[in-house]
């Protein structure tokens, strides 16, 4: 792993930070959260047209930029700093890699160019609360989380040569506004029970989508009901869905880890700025040694989390190189803890103003808590990583 950044990567970070500084300040952020979609369409268009952000890690053959996964993760650090409410995670990190990995040539040619230019957003729909399990972050990902033939979940059945879906998925990121849904559904009955992925158009007959109230308003969620909805199988019935979801999960974890590091860094930065201005007992608060110690602890946590997040992003992009390391879950656990600590200290050290709705300090804390609920919790991320590494298995040593 080369810890240095290329000139191109530095350019992406710099340009993205400048754009978000202009277009996604605190006032713009709150205004975007109050819209029906939960994000600013003009900002998404600017990110697509000026930076090609939705297709940053997609091949040039499909209209993408053709950059490495590492570049997308570095971009995540900047969107995390601004808590930018965009469909980037749902579209480019969760849905697009699955379409690229499993889709037929026709499906790729139809969907990926529109994702790359920002005209099509997509979302991954799995039965709640199975997102972390489906992505193999907190479990093996090969169970019956999609429905298992029981009531609940999402079921798929072929009828006259057409697949029909019925069921419900909650906590679908940007599911209320996405132009296409990648839906995980259970099929095959009990004999050939398996999970397959399907593509559903956002305007499909029988599809009912309702935006939900989420703890973290910067990550809009929806409840998706499928009432005998026509769907198109993604790829073929022989495609390796669990492996594809696992790879997508590792990429998503690395992306989220970098995003959390960016958010934590910004929360600490805002706290330091405030403590350098606020006076108490005739001195600025930041000059008190006890306060400095607390900030130093946060800084160390963030730097350690940043190193882990960068390594996870590099490892996720190096899957084809034969190393096969999947460390996204561990990096995400460390980054979420760093963000939670930075946000909590920020709220406390801002004093009374830090506890108010008008101040944005609570948004950083809710980002950490919301990601922990969706993709964790932290202790399960670590427990699954330990199981995968067989860390606590007893080995017999013969003498």
Coordinates of C-alpha atoms in Angstrom, one line a residue:
X1 CA 0.0 0.0 0.0
X2 CA 1.3 3.4 -1.0
X3 CA 0.2 5.9 1.7
X4 CA 0.8 8.9 -0.6
X5 CA -1.9 10.5 -2.8
X6 CA -1.6 11.2 -6.5
X7 CA -2.0 14.6 -8.0
X8 CA -5.4 13.4 -9.4
X9 CA -6.6 12.3 -6.0
X10 CA -5.6 15.6 -4.4
X11 CA -7.4 17.4 -7.2
X12 CA -10.6 15.4 -6.5
X13 CA -10.5 16.1 -2.8
X14 CA -9.8 19.8 -3.3
X15 CA -12.4 20.4 -6.0
X16 CA -15.1 18.4 -4.1
X17 CA -14.4 20.3 -0.8
X18 CA -14.6 23.7 -2.6
X19 CA -17.9 22.7 -4.3
X20 CA -19.5 21.4 -1.1
X21 CA -18.3 24.5 0.8
X22 CA -20.2 26.6 -1.6
X23 CA -23.3 24.5 -2.2
X24 CA -23.7 22.5 1.1
X25 CA -23.3 24.9 4.0
X26 CA -25.5 24.6 7.2
X27 CA -28.4 26.5 5.8
X28 CA -28.4 24.6 2.4
X29 CA -28.1 21.4 4.3
X30 CA -31.2 22.0 6.4
X31 CA -33.1 23.2 3.4
X32 CA -32.3 20.0 1.5
X33 CA -33.4 17.8 4.4
X34 CA -36.9 19.5 4.2
X35 CA -37.4 18.6 0.6
X36 CA -39.5 15.6 -0.4
X37 CA -36.4 13.8 -1.7
X38 CA -34.3 14.6 1.3
X39 CA -31.4 16.0 -0.9
X40 CA -30.7 18.9 -3.3
X41 CA -31.2 17.8 -6.9
X42 CA -29.1 20.8 -8.1
X43 CA -26.2 19.7 -5.9
X44 CA -26.4 16.2 -7.3
X45 CA -26.4 17.5 -10.8
X46 CA -23.4 19.7 -10.1
X47 CA -21.5 16.7 -8.5
X48 CA -22.2 14.7 -11.6
X49 CA -21.5 17.3 -14.2
X50 CA -18.4 18.9 -12.7
X51 CA -16.8 15.9 -11.0
X52 CA -18.5 12.8 -12.5
X53 CA -18.9 11.7 -8.9
X54 CA -21.7 9.2 -9.4
X55 CA -19.6 7.3 -11.9
X56 CA -16.2 7.9 -10.4
X57 CA -15.4 4.2 -9.8
X58 CA -17.4 2.9 -12.9
X59 CA -15.6 1.9 -16.1
X60 CA -15.2 4.4 -18.9
X61 CA -17.1 2.0 -21.2
X62 CA -20.3 2.8 -19.2
X63 CA -19.7 6.5 -19.1
X64 CA -17.8 6.4 -15.8
X65 CA -14.5 8.1 -14.9
X66 CA -12.7 4.8 -14.4
X67 CA -11.0 5.7 -11.1
X68 CA -10.1 3.3 -8.3
X69 CA -12.3 2.5 -5.4
X70 CA -9.8 4.4 -3.3
X71 CA -10.7 7.6 -5.1
X72 CA -14.4 7.1 -4.3
X73 CA -13.5 6.6 -0.6
X74 CA -11.5 9.8 -0.6
X75 CA -14.4 11.6 -2.0
X76 CA -16.5 10.1 0.8
X77 CA -14.3 11.7 3.3
X78 CA -15.2 15.1 1.9
X79 CA -19.0 14.4 1.6
X80 CA -18.8 13.2 5.2
X81 CA -17.2 16.5 6.3
X82 CA -20.2 18.3 4.9
X83 CA -22.8 15.7 5.9
X84 CA -23.9 16.1 2.3
X85 CA -27.3 14.6 1.8
X86 CA -26.9 13.0 -1.6
X87 CA -27.8 9.6 -3.1
X88 CA -24.2 8.7 -3.6
X89 CA -24.1 5.9 -1.0
X90 CA -27.3 4.3 -2.2
X91 CA -26.6 4.7 -5.9
X92 CA -22.8 4.5 -6.5
X93 CA -21.7 2.3 -3.5
X94 CA -24.6 -0.1 -2.9
X95 CA -26.5 -0.5 -6.2
X96 CA -24.1 0.3 -9.0
X97 CA -21.4 -2.3 -8.0
X98 CA -24.0 -5.0 -7.9
X99 CA -25.3 -4.1 -11.4
X100 CA -21.7 -4.0 -12.7
X101 CA -20.8 -7.4 -11.1
X102 CA -24.0 -9.4 -11.8
X103 CA -25.9 -7.6 -14.6
X104 CA -26.1 -8.8 -18.1
X105 CA -24.5 -6.8 -20.9
X106 CA -27.9 -5.3 -21.8
X107 CA -28.6 -4.4 -18.2
X108 CA -25.2 -2.7 -17.7
X109 CA -25.5 -0.8 -21.0
X110 CA -29.0 0.4 -19.9
X111 CA -28.4 1.4 -16.3
X112 CA -24.8 2.2 -15.7
X113 CA -24.4 5.1 -18.2
X114 CA -27.5 6.8 -16.7
X115 CA -26.0 6.3 -13.2
X116 CA -22.7 7.7 -14.3
X117 CA -24.2 11.0 -15.6
X118 CA -26.4 11.4 -12.6
X119 CA -29.7 11.1 -14.4
X120 CA -30.6 7.9 -12.7
X121 CA -30.4 7.1 -9.0
X122 CA -30.7 3.6 -7.6
X123 CA -31.2 2.0 -4.2
X124 CA -30.7 -1.5 -2.7
X125 CA -33.8 -2.9 -1.0
X126 CA -33.5 -5.7 1.5
X127 CA -35.9 -6.7 4.3
X128 CA -35.3 -4.7 7.4
X129 CA -33.3 -5.0 9.6
X130 CA -31.1 -7.3 7.4
X131 CA -29.0 -4.8 5.5
X132 CA -25.8 -5.4 7.6
X133 CA -26.4 -9.2 7.4
X134 CA -27.0 -9.1 3.6
X135 CA -23.8 -7.2 3.1
X136 CA -21.9 -9.8 5.3
X137 CA -20.8 -7.1 7.7
X138 CA -22.3 -8.7 10.9
X139 CA -22.9 -12.2 9.7
X140 CA -22.0 -14.7 6.9
X141 CA -24.7 -13.3 4.6
X142 CA -25.8 -16.7 3.3
X143 CA -28.8 -17.3 5.6
X144 CA -32.6 -16.8 5.0
X145 CA -32.6 -13.0 5.7
X146 CA -34.5 -12.3 2.4
X147 CA -37.6 -14.2 3.6
X148 CA -36.7 -17.8 3.9
X149 CA -40.1 -19.0 2.7
X150 CA -41.8 -17.6 5.8
X151 CA -44.2 -14.7 6.2
X152 CA -42.4 -11.4 5.9
X153 CA -39.4 -10.5 3.8
X154 CA -39.7 -10.4 0.0
X155 CA -40.7 -13.3 -2.2
X156 CA -40.2 -13.8 -5.9
X157 CA -42.1 -16.2 -8.2
X158 CA -42.1 -16.7 -12.0
X159 CA -45.4 -16.3 -13.7
X160 CA -45.8 -16.8 -17.4
X161 CA -42.1 -16.1 -18.0
X162 CA -42.1 -12.9 -15.9
X163 CA -40.9 -12.5 -12.3
X164 CA -43.3 -11.0 -9.8
X165 CA -42.3 -9.7 -6.4
X166 CA -44.3 -9.3 -3.3
X167 CA -43.3 -8.3 0.2
X168 CA -41.9 -5.3 2.1
X169 CA -38.5 -3.7 2.8
X170 CA -38.0 -0.9 5.3
X171 CA -35.0 1.4 6.0
X172 CA -34.2 1.5 2.2
X173 CA -31.7 4.3 1.7
X174 CA -33.1 6.9 -0.8
X175 CA -35.7 4.2 -1.7
X176 CA -38.5 6.8 -2.0
X177 CA -36.8 8.8 -4.7
X178 CA -34.6 6.3 -6.6
X179 CA -35.3 5.8 -10.2
X180 CA -34.5 2.1 -10.0
X181 CA -34.4 -0.4 -7.2
X182 CA -32.2 -3.5 -6.8
X183 CA -34.3 -5.8 -4.7
X184 CA -33.1 -8.9 -2.9
X185 CA -35.9 -11.5 -2.9
X186 CA -36.2 -15.1 -1.8
X187 CA -37.2 -17.7 -4.4
X188 CA -37.1 -21.4 -5.1
X189 CA -39.3 -22.6 -2.2
X190 CA -37.8 -24.9 0.3
X191 CA -36.0 -27.3 -2.0
X192 CA -34.0 -24.8 -4.0
X193 CA -34.2 -22.0 -1.6
X194 CA -31.9 -19.0 -2.5
X195 CA -31.7 -15.3 -2.7
X196 CA -31.7 -13.5 -6.1
X197 CA -31.5 -9.8 -7.0
X198 CA -34.0 -8.1 -9.2
X199 CA -34.3 -4.7 -10.9
X200 CA -37.5 -2.8 -10.4
X201 CA -38.4 0.5 -12.1
X202 CA -39.2 3.3 -9.8
X203 CA -42.6 3.8 -11.5
X204 CA -43.6 0.1 -11.6
X205 CA -47.2 -0.8 -11.1
X206 CA -47.8 -2.1 -7.5
X207 CA -44.7 -0.4 -6.0
X208 CA -45.6 1.7 -3.0
X209 CA -42.9 3.9 -1.5
X210 CA -43.1 6.0 1.7
X211 CA -40.4 8.1 3.2
X212 CA -39.8 7.3 6.8
X213 CA -38.7 9.5 9.7
X214 CA -35.1 8.6 10.3
X215 CA -32.8 9.3 13.3
X216 CA -30.3 10.7 10.8
X217 CA -32.2 13.0 8.5
X218 CA -29.1 13.3 6.2
X219 CA -29.7 9.7 5.2
X220 CA -33.3 9.6 3.9
X221 CA -35.0 6.2 4.3
X222 CA -38.1 4.7 2.9
X223 CA -40.5 1.8 3.3
X224 CA -40.9 -0.1 0.1
X225 CA -43.9 -2.3 -0.5
X226 CA -44.1 -4.6 -3.5
X227 CA -47.6 -5.7 -4.4
X228 CA -47.2 -8.3 -7.1
X229 CA -44.6 -6.0 -8.9
X230 CA -43.1 -7.0 -12.2
X231 CA -39.3 -7.3 -11.9
X232 CA -36.3 -8.2 -14.1
X233 CA -33.8 -10.7 -12.8
X234 CA -30.4 -9.1 -12.4
X235 CA -28.1 -11.4 -14.3
X236 CA -29.0 -15.0 -14.3
X237 CA -30.2 -17.5 -11.7
X238 CA -26.7 -18.9 -11.5
X239 CA -25.0 -15.7 -10.4
X240 CA -23.2 -15.7 -7.1
X241 CA -25.4 -13.2 -5.2
X242 CA -23.9 -13.8 -1.7
X243 CA -20.3 -13.2 -2.9
X244 CA -21.4 -10.1 -4.8
X245 CA -23.2 -8.7 -1.8
X246 CA -20.2 -9.5 0.4
X247 CA -17.8 -7.5 -1.9
X248 CA -20.3 -4.7 -2.1
X249 CA -20.5 -4.7 1.7
X250 CA -16.8 -4.4 2.1
X251 CA -16.7 -1.5 -0.3
X252 CA -19.6 0.1 1.5
X253 CA -17.9 -0.3 4.9
X254 CA -14.7 1.3 3.6
X255 CA -16.8 4.1 2.1
X256 CA -18.7 4.7 5.3
X257 CA -15.5 4.5 7.3
X258 CA -13.9 7.3 5.3
X259 CA -17.1 9.3 5.5
X260 CA -17.2 8.9 9.2
X261 CA -13.6 10.1 9.5
X262 CA -14.4 13.2 7.5
X263 CA -17.4 13.9 9.7
X264 CA -15.4 13.4 12.9
X265 CA -12.6 15.6 11.6
X266 CA -15.1 18.4 10.8
X267 CA -16.8 18.0 14.2
X268 CA -13.4 18.4 16.0
X269 CA -12.4 21.3 13.8
X270 CA -15.6 23.2 14.6
X271 CA -15.1 22.5 18.3
X272 CA -11.5 23.8 18.3
X273 CA -12.7 26.9 16.5
X274 CA -15.3 27.6 19.1
X275 CA -13.0 26.9 22.0
X276 CA -10.5 29.4 20.6
X277 CA -13.1 32.1 20.7
X278 CA -15.2 31.4 23.8
X279 CA -14.0 33.0 27.0
X280 CA -14.6 31.9 30.6
X281 CA -13.0 33.2 33.8
X282 CA -11.1 35.8 31.6
X283 CA -9.5 33.1 29.4
X284 CA -10.4 31.3 26.2
X285 CA -11.7 27.9 27.0
X286 CA -9.2 26.2 24.7
X287 CA -6.4 27.3 27.0
X288 CA -7.5 25.0 29.8
X289 CA -5.3 21.9 30.1
X290 CA -8.3 19.6 30.9
X291 CA -10.0 20.7 27.7
X292 CA -6.9 20.2 25.6
X293 CA -6.5 16.7 26.9
X294 CA -10.0 15.8 25.8
X295 CA -9.4 17.2 22.4
X296 CA -6.1 15.4 22.1
X297 CA -7.8 12.1 22.8
X298 CA -10.3 12.8 20.1
X299 CA -7.6 13.7 17.6
X300 CA -5.7 10.5 18.2
X301 CA -8.8 8.4 17.7
X302 CA -9.6 10.2 14.4
X303 CA -6.1 9.7 13.1
X304 CA -6.1 6.0 13.9
X305 CA -9.5 5.6 12.3
X306 CA -8.3 7.5 9.2
X307 CA -5.4 5.1 8.8
X308 CA -7.7 2.1 9.1
X309 CA -10.2 3.6 6.7
X310 CA -7.6 4.3 4.0
X311 CA -6.3 0.8 4.3
X312 CA -9.8 -0.6 4.1
X313 CA -10.4 1.4 0.9
X314 CA -7.1 0.2 -0.6
X315 CA -7.9 -3.4 0.3
X316 CA -11.4 -3.1 -1.2
X317 CA -10.0 -1.8 -4.4
X318 CA -7.3 -4.6 -4.4
X319 CA -9.7 -7.5 -4.3
X320 CA -8.7 -8.5 -7.9
X321 CA -5.0 -8.4 -6.9
X322 CA -5.4 -11.7 -5.1
X323 CA -5.0 -10.4 -1.5
X324 CA -8.6 -11.0 -0.7
X325 CA -8.5 -8.9 2.5
X326 CA -11.9 -7.7 3.7
X327 CA -11.3 -5.3 6.5
X328 CA -14.0 -2.8 5.9
X329 CA -16.1 -3.9 8.9
X330 CA -13.2 -3.3 11.3
X331 CA -12.4 0.1 9.8
X332 CA -16.0 1.1 10.0
X333 CA -16.3 0.1 13.7
X334 CA -13.2 2.2 14.5
X335 CA -14.4 5.1 12.5
X336 CA -17.9 5.1 14.0
X337 CA -16.5 5.1 17.5
X338 CA -14.2 8.0 16.6
X339 CA -17.2 10.0 15.1
X340 CA -19.4 9.3 18.1
X341 CA -16.6 10.5 20.5
X342 CA -15.8 13.6 18.4
X343 CA -19.5 14.5 18.2
X344 CA -20.2 13.9 21.9
X345 CA -17.2 16.0 23.0
X346 CA -18.3 18.7 20.6
X347 CA -21.8 18.8 22.1
X348 CA -20.4 18.9 25.6
X349 CA -17.7 21.5 25.0
X350 CA -20.0 23.8 23.1
X351 CA -21.9 24.2 26.3
X352 CA -25.6 25.2 26.2
X353 CA -25.6 26.0 22.4
X354 CA -24.3 22.5 21.6
X355 CA -27.6 21.0 22.9
X356 CA -29.9 23.1 20.8
X357 CA -31.7 22.0 17.6
X358 CA -30.5 25.1 15.8
X359 CA -26.8 24.2 16.2
X360 CA -25.6 21.4 13.8
X361 CA -23.5 19.6 16.4
X362 CA -26.3 17.0 16.9
X363 CA -26.3 16.2 13.2
X364 CA -22.8 14.7 13.6
X365 CA -23.8 12.6 16.6
X366 CA -26.9 11.4 14.7
X367 CA -24.8 10.4 11.7
X368 CA -22.7 8.1 14.0
X369 CA -25.8 6.6 15.7
X370 CA -27.7 6.2 12.5
X371 CA -24.9 4.4 10.7
X372 CA -24.4 2.2 13.8
X373 CA -28.1 1.2 13.6
X374 CA -28.0 0.5 9.8
X375 CA -24.6 -1.1 9.3
X376 CA -23.6 -2.3 12.8
X377 CA -23.7 -2.2 15.7
X378 CA -20.0 -1.7 16.4
X379 CA -19.6 -4.8 18.6
X380 CA -21.2 -7.0 16.0
X381 CA -18.9 -5.7 13.3
X382 CA -16.0 -6.6 15.4
X383 CA -17.4 -10.0 16.5
X384 CA -18.0 -11.0 12.9
X385 CA -14.5 -10.0 11.9
X386 CA -13.1 -12.1 14.7
X387 CA -15.2 -15.1 13.6
X388 CA -14.0 -14.7 10.0
X389 CA -10.4 -14.5 11.2
X390 CA -11.0 -17.5 13.6
X391 CA -9.5 -15.4 16.3
X392 CA -10.8 -17.3 19.2
X393 CA -10.7 -20.8 17.9
X394 CA -8.7 -23.2 20.0
X395 CA -5.9 -24.9 18.2
X396 CA -4.3 -28.1 19.4
X397 CA -0.5 -28.2 19.4
X398 CA 1.1 -31.6 19.3
X399 CA 4.5 -32.1 20.9

